[in-house]
PDB file of C-alpha atoms in Angstrom:
ATOM      1  CA  ASN D   1     -11.991  -0.284  -4.663  1.00 66.00           C
ATOM      2  CA  ALA D   2     -11.072  -2.164  -1.523  1.00 83.00           C
ATOM      3  CA  GLY D   3     -13.511  -0.289   1.090  1.00 90.00           C
ATOM      4  CA  VAL D   4     -12.352   2.806   0.678  1.00 94.00           C
ATOM      5  CA  MET D   5     -13.199   5.935  -1.544  1.00 95.00           C
ATOM      6  CA  GLN D   6     -10.845   8.525  -2.469  1.00 97.00           C
ATOM      7  CA  ASN D   7     -11.646  11.645  -4.456  1.00 96.00           C
ATOM      8  CA  PRO D   8     -11.100  13.953  -5.961  1.00 97.00           C
ATOM      9  CA  ARG D   9      -9.108  11.497  -8.080  1.00 96.00           C
ATOM     10  CA  HIS D  10      -7.443  13.795  -9.901  1.00 97.00           C
ATOM     11  CA  LEU D  11      -6.708  17.773  -8.654  1.00 97.00           C
ATOM     12  CA  VAL D  12      -5.051  20.659 -10.124  1.00 98.00           C
ATOM     13  CA  ARG D  13      -3.354  23.278  -8.266  1.00 98.00           C
ATOM     14  CA  ARG D  14      -1.506  25.997  -8.708  1.00 97.00           C
ATOM     15  CA  ARG D  15       1.859  26.960  -6.476  1.00 97.00           C
ATOM     16  CA  GLY D  16       0.839  28.227  -3.509  1.00 97.00           C
ATOM     17  CA  GLN D  17      -2.936  27.157  -3.325  1.00 98.00           C
ATOM     18  CA  GLU D  18      -4.025  24.697  -1.040  1.00 98.00           C
ATOM     19  CA  ALA D  19      -4.912  20.889  -1.288  1.00 98.00           C
ATOM     20  CA  ARG D  20      -7.330  19.188   0.338  1.00 98.00           C
ATOM     21  CA  LEU D  21      -7.498  15.156  -0.580  1.00 98.00           C
ATOM     22  CA  ARG D  22     -10.229  13.086   0.997  1.00 98.00           C
ATOM     23  CA  CYS D  23     -10.486   9.466   2.137  1.00 97.00           C
ATOM     24  CA  SER D  24     -13.807   7.715   3.114  1.00 95.00           C
ATOM     25  CA  PRO D  25     -12.822   4.118   4.507  1.00 93.00           C
ATOM     26  CA  MET D  26     -16.506   1.655   4.492  1.00 89.00           C
ATOM     27  CA  LYS D  27     -18.499   1.816   7.635  1.00 85.00           C
ATOM     28  CA  GLY D  28     -17.186   0.604  10.463  1.00 81.00           C
ATOM     29  CA  HIS D  29     -13.443   0.941   9.929  1.00 82.00           C
ATOM     30  CA  SER D  30     -11.764   3.919  11.815  1.00 85.00           C
ATOM     31  CA  HIS D  31      -8.195   3.248  11.161  1.00 88.00           C
ATOM     32  CA  VAL D  32      -6.933   4.990   7.922  1.00 92.00           C
ATOM     33  CA  TYR D  33      -3.269   5.588   6.426  1.00 94.00           C
ATOM     34  CA  TRP D  34      -1.942   7.683   3.851  1.00 96.00           C
ATOM     35  CA  TYR D  35       0.919   7.272   1.512  1.00 96.00           C
ATOM     36  CA  ARG D  36       2.418   9.163  -0.861  1.00 96.00           C
ATOM     37  CA  GLN D  37       4.172   8.069  -4.644  1.00 94.00           C
ATOM     38  CA  LEU D  38       6.067  10.403  -6.137  1.00 91.00           C
ATOM     39  CA  PRO D  39       6.489  10.045  -9.811  1.00 86.00           C
ATOM     40  CA  GLU D  40       8.936   6.907 -10.917  1.00 82.00           C
ATOM     41  CA  GLU D  41       9.189   6.036  -7.055  1.00 85.00           C
ATOM     42  CA  GLY D  42       7.869   3.750  -4.657  1.00 86.00           C
ATOM     43  CA  LEU D  43       5.251   4.566  -1.886  1.00 91.00           C
ATOM     44  CA  LYS D  44       5.952   6.207   1.405  1.00 93.00           C
ATOM     45  CA  PHE D  45       4.154   5.885   4.561  1.00 93.00           C
ATOM     46  CA  MET D  46       2.736   9.466   5.692  1.00 96.00           C
ATOM     47  CA  VAL D  47       0.483   9.363   8.661  1.00 95.00           C
ATOM     48  CA  TYR D  48      -1.838   6.901  10.426  1.00 93.00           C
ATOM     49  CA  LEU D  49      -5.227   8.195  11.956  1.00 92.00           C
ATOM     50  CA  GLN D  50      -8.137   6.677  14.061  1.00 89.00           C
ATOM     51  CA  LYS D  51     -11.301   8.242  14.869  1.00 88.00           C
ATOM     52  CA  GLU D  52     -10.189  11.839  16.072  1.00 87.00           C
ATOM     53  CA  ASN D  53      -6.654  11.007  16.917  1.00 92.00           C
ATOM     54  CA  ILE D  54      -3.172  11.157  14.899  1.00 93.00           C
ATOM     55  CA  ILE D  55      -1.256   8.122  15.620  1.00 90.00           C
ATOM     56  CA  ASP D  56       1.681   7.988  13.881  1.00 90.00           C
ATOM     57  CA  GLU D  57       2.719  10.995  11.656  1.00 93.00           C
ATOM     58  CA  SER D  58       6.329  10.327  11.302  1.00 92.00           C
ATOM     59  CA  GLY D  59       6.537  10.203   7.523  1.00 93.00           C
ATOM     60  CA  MET D  60       4.697  13.542   7.265  1.00 95.00           C
ATOM     61  CA  PRO D  61       6.928  16.750   6.012  1.00 94.00           C
ATOM     62  CA  LYS D  62       7.274  18.963   8.639  1.00 90.00           C
ATOM     63  CA  GLU D  63       5.581  22.198   7.250  1.00 95.00           C
ATOM     64  CA  ARG D  64       2.523  22.413   5.026  1.00 97.00           C
ATOM     65  CA  PHE D  65       1.013  18.830   5.395  1.00 97.00           C
ATOM     66  CA  SER D  66      -1.620  18.171   8.231  1.00 97.00           C
ATOM     67  CA  ALA D  67      -4.174  15.274   8.350  1.00 97.00           C
ATOM     68  CA  GLU D  68      -7.298  14.690   9.803  1.00 96.00           C
ATOM     69  CA  PHE D  69     -10.147  12.046  10.869  1.00 95.00           C
ATOM     70  CA  PRO D  70     -12.950  13.639  12.491  1.00 93.00           C
ATOM     71  CA  LYS D  71     -15.722  11.470  14.450  1.00 90.00           C
ATOM     72  CA  GLU D  72     -17.984  12.575  11.637  1.00 90.00           C
ATOM     73  CA  GLY D  73     -16.725  12.570   7.813  1.00 92.00           C
ATOM     74  CA  PRO D  74     -13.613  11.522   5.805  1.00 94.00           C
ATOM     75  CA  SER D  75     -10.188  11.681   6.750  1.00 96.00           C
ATOM     76  CA  ILE D  76      -8.734  14.649   4.942  1.00 97.00           C
ATOM     77  CA  LEU D  77      -5.050  15.253   4.092  1.00 98.00           C
ATOM     78  CA  ARG D  78      -4.269  18.802   3.763  1.00 98.00           C
ATOM     79  CA  ILE D  79      -1.216  20.280   1.812  1.00 98.00           C
ATOM     80  CA  GLN D  80      -1.019  24.354   2.265  1.00 98.00           C
ATOM     81  CA  GLN D  81       0.994  26.304  -0.032  1.00 98.00           C
ATOM     82  CA  VAL D  82       1.516  23.519  -2.660  1.00 97.00           C
ATOM     83  CA  VAL D  83       4.701  23.394  -4.622  1.00 97.00           C
ATOM     84  CA  ARG D  84       5.820  21.662  -7.776  1.00 96.00           C
ATOM     85  CA  GLY D  85       7.392  18.728  -5.575  1.00 95.00           C
ATOM     86  CA  ASP D  86       4.262  17.540  -4.171  1.00 96.00           C
ATOM     87  CA  SER D  87       3.042  16.705  -7.572  1.00 96.00           C
ATOM     88  CA  ALA D  88       2.233  13.080  -6.559  1.00 96.00           C
ATOM     89  CA  ALA D  89      -0.102  10.253  -6.144  1.00 97.00           C
ATOM     90  CA  TYR D  90      -1.487  10.196  -2.471  1.00 98.00           C
ATOM     91  CA  PHE D  91      -2.786   6.764  -1.758  1.00 97.00           C
ATOM     92  CA  CYS D  92      -5.352   5.824   1.480  1.00 96.00           C
ATOM     93  CA  ALA D  93      -5.755   2.347   2.939  1.00 94.00           C
ATOM     94  CA  ARG D  94      -8.057   1.287   5.548  1.00 90.00           C
ATOM     95  CA  PHE D  95      -6.830  -1.361   8.150  1.00 82.00           C
ATOM     96  CA  ASP D  96      -8.462  -4.381   8.928  1.00 77.00           C
ATOM     97  CA  GLY D  97      -7.640  -6.578  11.825  1.00 68.00           C
ATOM     98  CA  THR D  98     -10.986  -8.338  12.229  1.00 66.00           C
ATOM     99  CA  GLY D  99     -11.694 -11.934  12.043  1.00 58.00           C
ATOM    100  CA  ILE D 100      -9.380 -13.807   9.537  1.00 59.00           C
ATOM    101  CA  HIS D 101      -7.337 -10.558   8.873  1.00 60.00           C
ATOM    102  CA  THR D 102      -4.418  -9.982  11.052  1.00 65.00           C
ATOM    103  CA  GLY D 103      -3.726  -6.491   9.872  1.00 67.00           C
ATOM    104  CA  GLU D 104      -3.849  -6.396   5.963  1.00 81.00           C
ATOM    105  CA  LEU D 105      -4.402  -2.683   4.384  1.00 87.00           C
ATOM    106  CA  PHE D 106      -6.296  -2.184   1.714  1.00 90.00           C
ATOM    107  CA  PHE D 107      -6.065   0.798  -0.926  1.00 94.00           C
ATOM    108  CA  GLY D 108      -7.863   3.085  -2.362  1.00 95.00           C
ATOM    109  CA  GLU D 109      -7.383   4.200  -5.847  1.00 95.00           C
ATOM    110  CA  GLY D 110      -5.559   7.192  -4.921  1.00 96.00           C
ATOM    111  CA  SER D 111      -5.623  11.102  -5.492  1.00 97.00           C
ATOM    112  CA  ARG D 112      -3.484  12.729  -8.237  1.00 97.00           C
ATOM    113  CA  LEU D 113      -2.004  15.919  -7.550  1.00 97.00           C
ATOM    114  CA  THR D 114      -0.246  17.829 -10.004  1.00 97.00           C
ATOM    115  CA  VAL D 115       1.229  21.340  -8.923  1.00 97.00           C
ATOM    116  CA  LEU D 116       1.156  23.595 -11.814  1.00 95.00           C
TER     117      LEU D 116
ATOM    118  CA  ASP Q   1      10.408  -5.168  10.115  1.00 64.00           C
ATOM    119  CA  ALA Q   2      12.304  -7.587   8.392  1.00 65.00           C
ATOM    120  CA  LYS Q   3      13.943  -6.098   4.969  1.00 87.00           C
ATOM    121  CA  THR Q   4      13.270  -8.217   1.964  1.00 93.00           C
ATOM    122  CA  THR Q   5      15.266  -8.613  -1.448  1.00 94.00           C
ATOM    123  CA  GLN Q   6      13.591  -9.373  -4.502  1.00 96.00           C
ATOM    124  CA  PRO Q   7      14.572  -9.084  -8.387  1.00 97.00           C
ATOM    125  CA  PRO Q   8      13.718  -6.149  -9.815  1.00 95.00           C
ATOM    126  CA  SER Q   9      12.189  -7.387 -12.830  1.00 97.00           C
ATOM    127  CA  MET Q  10      10.755 -10.764 -14.274  1.00 97.00           C
ATOM    128  CA  ASP Q  11       8.861 -11.731 -17.571  1.00 96.00           C
ATOM    129  CA  CYS Q  12       6.490 -14.523 -18.050  1.00 96.00           C
ATOM    130  CA  ALA Q  13       4.202 -16.042 -20.743  1.00 97.00           C
ATOM    131  CA  GLU Q  14       0.851 -15.570 -20.526  1.00 96.00           C
ATOM    132  CA  GLY Q  15      -0.976 -19.026 -19.129  1.00 96.00           C
ATOM    133  CA  ARG Q  16       2.264 -20.077 -17.972  1.00 96.00           C
ATOM    134  CA  ALA Q  17       3.198 -19.766 -13.765  1.00 97.00           C
ATOM    135  CA  ALA Q  18       4.914 -17.086 -12.601  1.00 97.00           C
ATOM    136  CA  ASN Q  19       6.955 -17.148  -9.722  1.00 98.00           C
ATOM    137  CA  LEU Q  20       8.275 -14.142  -7.751  1.00 98.00           C
ATOM    138  CA  PRO Q  21      10.881 -14.908  -5.096  1.00 97.00           C
ATOM    139  CA  CYS Q  22      11.751 -12.918  -2.153  1.00 97.00           C
ATOM    140  CA  ASN Q  23      14.089 -13.302   0.500  1.00 96.00           C
ATOM    141  CA  HIS Q  24      13.674 -12.120   4.183  1.00 94.00           C
ATOM    142  CA  SER Q  25      16.702 -13.978   6.075  1.00 94.00           C
ATOM    143  CA  THR Q  26      16.408 -11.738   9.062  1.00 92.00           C
ATOM    144  CA  ILE Q  27      12.819 -12.149   9.431  1.00 92.00           C
ATOM    145  CA  SER Q  28      11.561 -12.560  13.146  1.00 88.00           C
ATOM    146  CA  GLY Q  29       9.069 -15.421  14.539  1.00 87.00           C
ATOM    147  CA  ASN Q  30       6.523 -13.341  14.941  1.00 84.00           C
ATOM    148  CA  GLU Q  31       6.532 -11.532  11.414  1.00 87.00           C
ATOM    149  CA  TYR Q  32       3.866 -12.424   8.395  1.00 89.00           C
ATOM    150  CA  VAL Q  33       4.974 -12.314   4.657  1.00 93.00           C
ATOM    151  CA  TYR Q  34       2.815 -10.305   2.766  1.00 92.00           C
ATOM    152  CA  TRP Q  35       2.700  -9.952  -0.808  1.00 95.00           C
ATOM    153  CA  TYR Q  36       1.256  -7.127  -2.489  1.00 95.00           C
ATOM    154  CA  ARG Q  37       1.202  -5.819  -6.123  1.00 96.00           C
ATOM    155  CA  GLN Q  38       0.174  -2.292  -7.857  1.00 95.00           C
ATOM    156  CA  ILE Q  39      -0.747  -2.558 -11.393  1.00 94.00           C
ATOM    157  CA  HIS Q  40       0.338   0.734 -12.880  1.00 88.00           C
ATOM    158  CA  SER Q  41      -1.368   3.729 -11.795  1.00 81.00           C
ATOM    159  CA  GLN Q  42      -3.991   1.926  -9.122  1.00 90.00           C
ATOM    160  CA  GLY Q  43      -3.588   1.623  -5.696  1.00 93.00           C
ATOM    161  CA  PRO Q  44      -1.890  -1.309  -4.235  1.00 93.00           C
ATOM    162  CA  GLN Q  45      -3.676  -4.470  -4.029  1.00 93.00           C
ATOM    163  CA  TYR Q  46      -3.358  -7.229  -1.213  1.00 91.00           C
ATOM    164  CA  ILE Q  47      -3.037 -10.393  -2.478  1.00 94.00           C
ATOM    165  CA  ILE Q  48      -1.764 -12.818   0.203  1.00 93.00           C
ATOM    166  CA  HIS Q  49       0.201 -13.414   3.296  1.00 91.00           C
ATOM    167  CA  GLY Q  50       1.202 -15.939   5.474  1.00 92.00           C
ATOM    168  CA  LEU Q  51       3.188 -16.989   8.457  1.00 91.00           C
ATOM    169  CA  LYS Q  52       4.923 -20.411   8.089  1.00 91.00           C
ATOM    170  CA  ASN Q  53       2.471 -22.472   6.287  1.00 86.00           C
ATOM    171  CA  ASN Q  54       2.111 -22.224   2.907  1.00 93.00           C
ATOM    172  CA  GLU Q  55      -1.328 -20.259   1.826  1.00 94.00           C
ATOM    173  CA  THR Q  56      -3.546 -20.681  -1.507  1.00 96.00           C
ATOM    174  CA  ASN Q  57      -6.434 -18.456  -2.287  1.00 93.00           C
ATOM    175  CA  GLU Q  58      -8.089 -17.150  -5.748  1.00 93.00           C
ATOM    176  CA  MET Q  59      -5.152 -15.076  -6.563  1.00 93.00           C
ATOM    177  CA  ALA Q  60      -2.088 -17.062  -5.632  1.00 96.00           C
ATOM    178  CA  SER Q  61      -0.224 -19.166  -3.821  1.00 97.00           C
ATOM    179  CA  LEU Q  62       2.504 -18.518  -1.176  1.00 97.00           C
ATOM    180  CA  ILE Q  63       5.150 -20.949  -0.667  1.00 97.00           C
ATOM    181  CA  ILE Q  64       7.584 -20.054   2.445  1.00 96.00           C
ATOM    182  CA  THR Q  65      10.306 -22.375   3.217  1.00 96.00           C
ATOM    183  CA  GLU Q  66      10.997 -24.005   6.156  1.00 94.00           C
ATOM    184  CA  ASP Q  67      13.432 -21.996   7.976  1.00 95.00           C
ATOM    185  CA  ARG Q  68      11.327 -18.849   6.663  1.00 95.00           C
ATOM    186  CA  LYS Q  69      14.666 -17.283   5.283  1.00 95.00           C
ATOM    187  CA  SER Q  70      12.611 -16.774   1.735  1.00 96.00           C
ATOM    188  CA  SER Q  71       9.077 -17.484   0.000  1.00 97.00           C
ATOM    189  CA  THR Q  72       7.730 -17.523  -3.254  1.00 97.00           C
ATOM    190  CA  LEU Q  73       4.347 -15.783  -4.626  1.00 98.00           C
ATOM    191  CA  ILE Q  74       3.063 -18.050  -7.357  1.00 98.00           C
ATOM    192  CA  LEU Q  75       0.023 -16.945  -9.722  1.00 97.00           C
ATOM    193  CA  PRO Q  76      -0.892 -20.156 -11.299  1.00 96.00           C
ATOM    194  CA  HIS Q  77      -1.656 -19.222 -14.971  1.00 95.00           C
ATOM    195  CA  ALA Q  78      -0.329 -15.467 -15.401  1.00 96.00           C
ATOM    196  CA  THR Q  79      -2.805 -13.002 -17.591  1.00 96.00           C
ATOM    197  CA  LEU Q  80      -1.609  -9.678 -19.185  1.00 96.00           C
ATOM    198  CA  ARG Q  81      -3.849  -8.272 -16.553  1.00 95.00           C
ATOM    199  CA  ASP Q  82      -1.463  -9.631 -13.892  1.00 97.00           C
ATOM    200  CA  THR Q  83       1.584  -7.207 -15.409  1.00 97.00           C
ATOM    201  CA  ALA Q  84       2.324  -5.218 -12.192  1.00 97.00           C
ATOM    202  CA  VAL Q  85       4.970  -4.211  -9.528  1.00 96.00           C
ATOM    203  CA  TYR Q  86       4.593  -7.125  -6.939  1.00 97.00           C
ATOM    204  CA  TYR Q  87       5.812  -6.288  -3.327  1.00 95.00           C
ATOM    205  CA  CYS Q  88       7.111  -8.687  -0.914  1.00 95.00           C
ATOM    206  CA  ILE Q  89       6.640  -6.974   2.669  1.00 92.00           C
ATOM    207  CA  VAL Q  90       7.607  -8.454   6.301  1.00 90.00           C
ATOM    208  CA  ARG Q  91       5.774  -7.413   9.268  1.00 84.00           C
ATOM    209  CA  ALA Q  92       4.730  -8.404  12.676  1.00 77.00           C
ATOM    210  CA  GLN Q  93       0.661  -9.130  13.102  1.00 68.00           C
ATOM    211  CA  ASN Q  94      -0.396  -6.403  14.761  1.00 60.00           C
ATOM    212  CA  THR Q  95      -2.707  -3.409  15.158  1.00 52.00           C
ATOM    213  CA  GLY Q  96      -2.187  -0.031  15.413  1.00 53.00           C
ATOM    214  CA  THR Q  97       1.273   1.868  14.385  1.00 54.00           C
ATOM    215  CA  ALA Q  98       3.241  -1.317  13.592  1.00 54.00           C
ATOM    216  CA  SER Q  99       0.366  -1.904  11.158  1.00 67.00           C
ATOM    217  CA  LYS Q 100       1.722   0.243   8.169  1.00 78.00           C
ATOM    218  CA  LEU Q 101       3.720  -1.642   5.613  1.00 84.00           C
ATOM    219  CA  THR Q 102       7.128  -0.484   4.567  1.00 86.00           C
ATOM    220  CA  PHE Q 103       7.356  -0.893   0.600  1.00 89.00           C
ATOM    221  CA  GLY Q 104      10.182  -1.761  -1.341  1.00 88.00           C
ATOM    222  CA  THR Q 105      11.043  -1.195  -5.021  1.00 89.00           C
ATOM    223  CA  GLY Q 106       9.342  -4.845  -5.543  1.00 94.00           C
ATOM    224  CA  THR Q 107       9.541  -6.818  -8.613  1.00 96.00           C
ATOM    225  CA  ARG Q 108       8.146  -5.589 -12.291  1.00 96.00           C
ATOM    226  CA  LEU Q 109       6.547  -8.459 -13.915  1.00 98.00           C
ATOM    227  CA  GLN Q 110       5.854  -8.326 -17.067  1.00 97.00           C
ATOM    228  CA  VAL Q 111       3.427 -10.964 -18.644  1.00 97.00           C
ATOM    229  CA  THR Q 112       3.935 -11.080 -22.547  1.00 95.00           C
ATOM    230  CA  LEU Q 113       1.904 -13.193 -24.999  1.00 92.00           C
TER     231      LEU Q 113
END
């Protein structure tokens, strides 16, 4: 899992419900990135967070989407009032710029949201 | 970040070397070449990266031309499990916001028996 745990792996919601996706990078890693992959499309950057701070949310839809990474606990991507177009795979990645690494991203297995 | 150009698809026979090209003619001096792959339905997997020297690890080799305008990812003995979409990404070494990777459409490698 490249040191990134995501859950749930699969989530089904009806239109109008809320979806919460969680991401836990391995201990000691405090930078996470969220990406979305729509069916048959490429990965699109959504948001970059450090512990307790949103650094770059340039890829986040303006409404209904929010992300946080509290001091304690996982990073959470929250989608309110889901619509069918939100059906996608959501990937979280941790950043590693320590030691020999120059800033690679290591991705989790993703959370697949299906909106009925 | 510099843009990259990759062929949309390639085939390779199992056991043979898979050579995946990438053009990045507008690369800047401080930009690295990263390769990732995404096996169906899985998260992207980091493969290798380099600046100007050729690099090799347990997964692959990366050959970067002297002018750095193109590179080739080499999987020396492709297996069926290497069937995936391969992404070539150019990005400056950095921390923070600049660390985000911009994924293009990649090359879909099909390894066949």
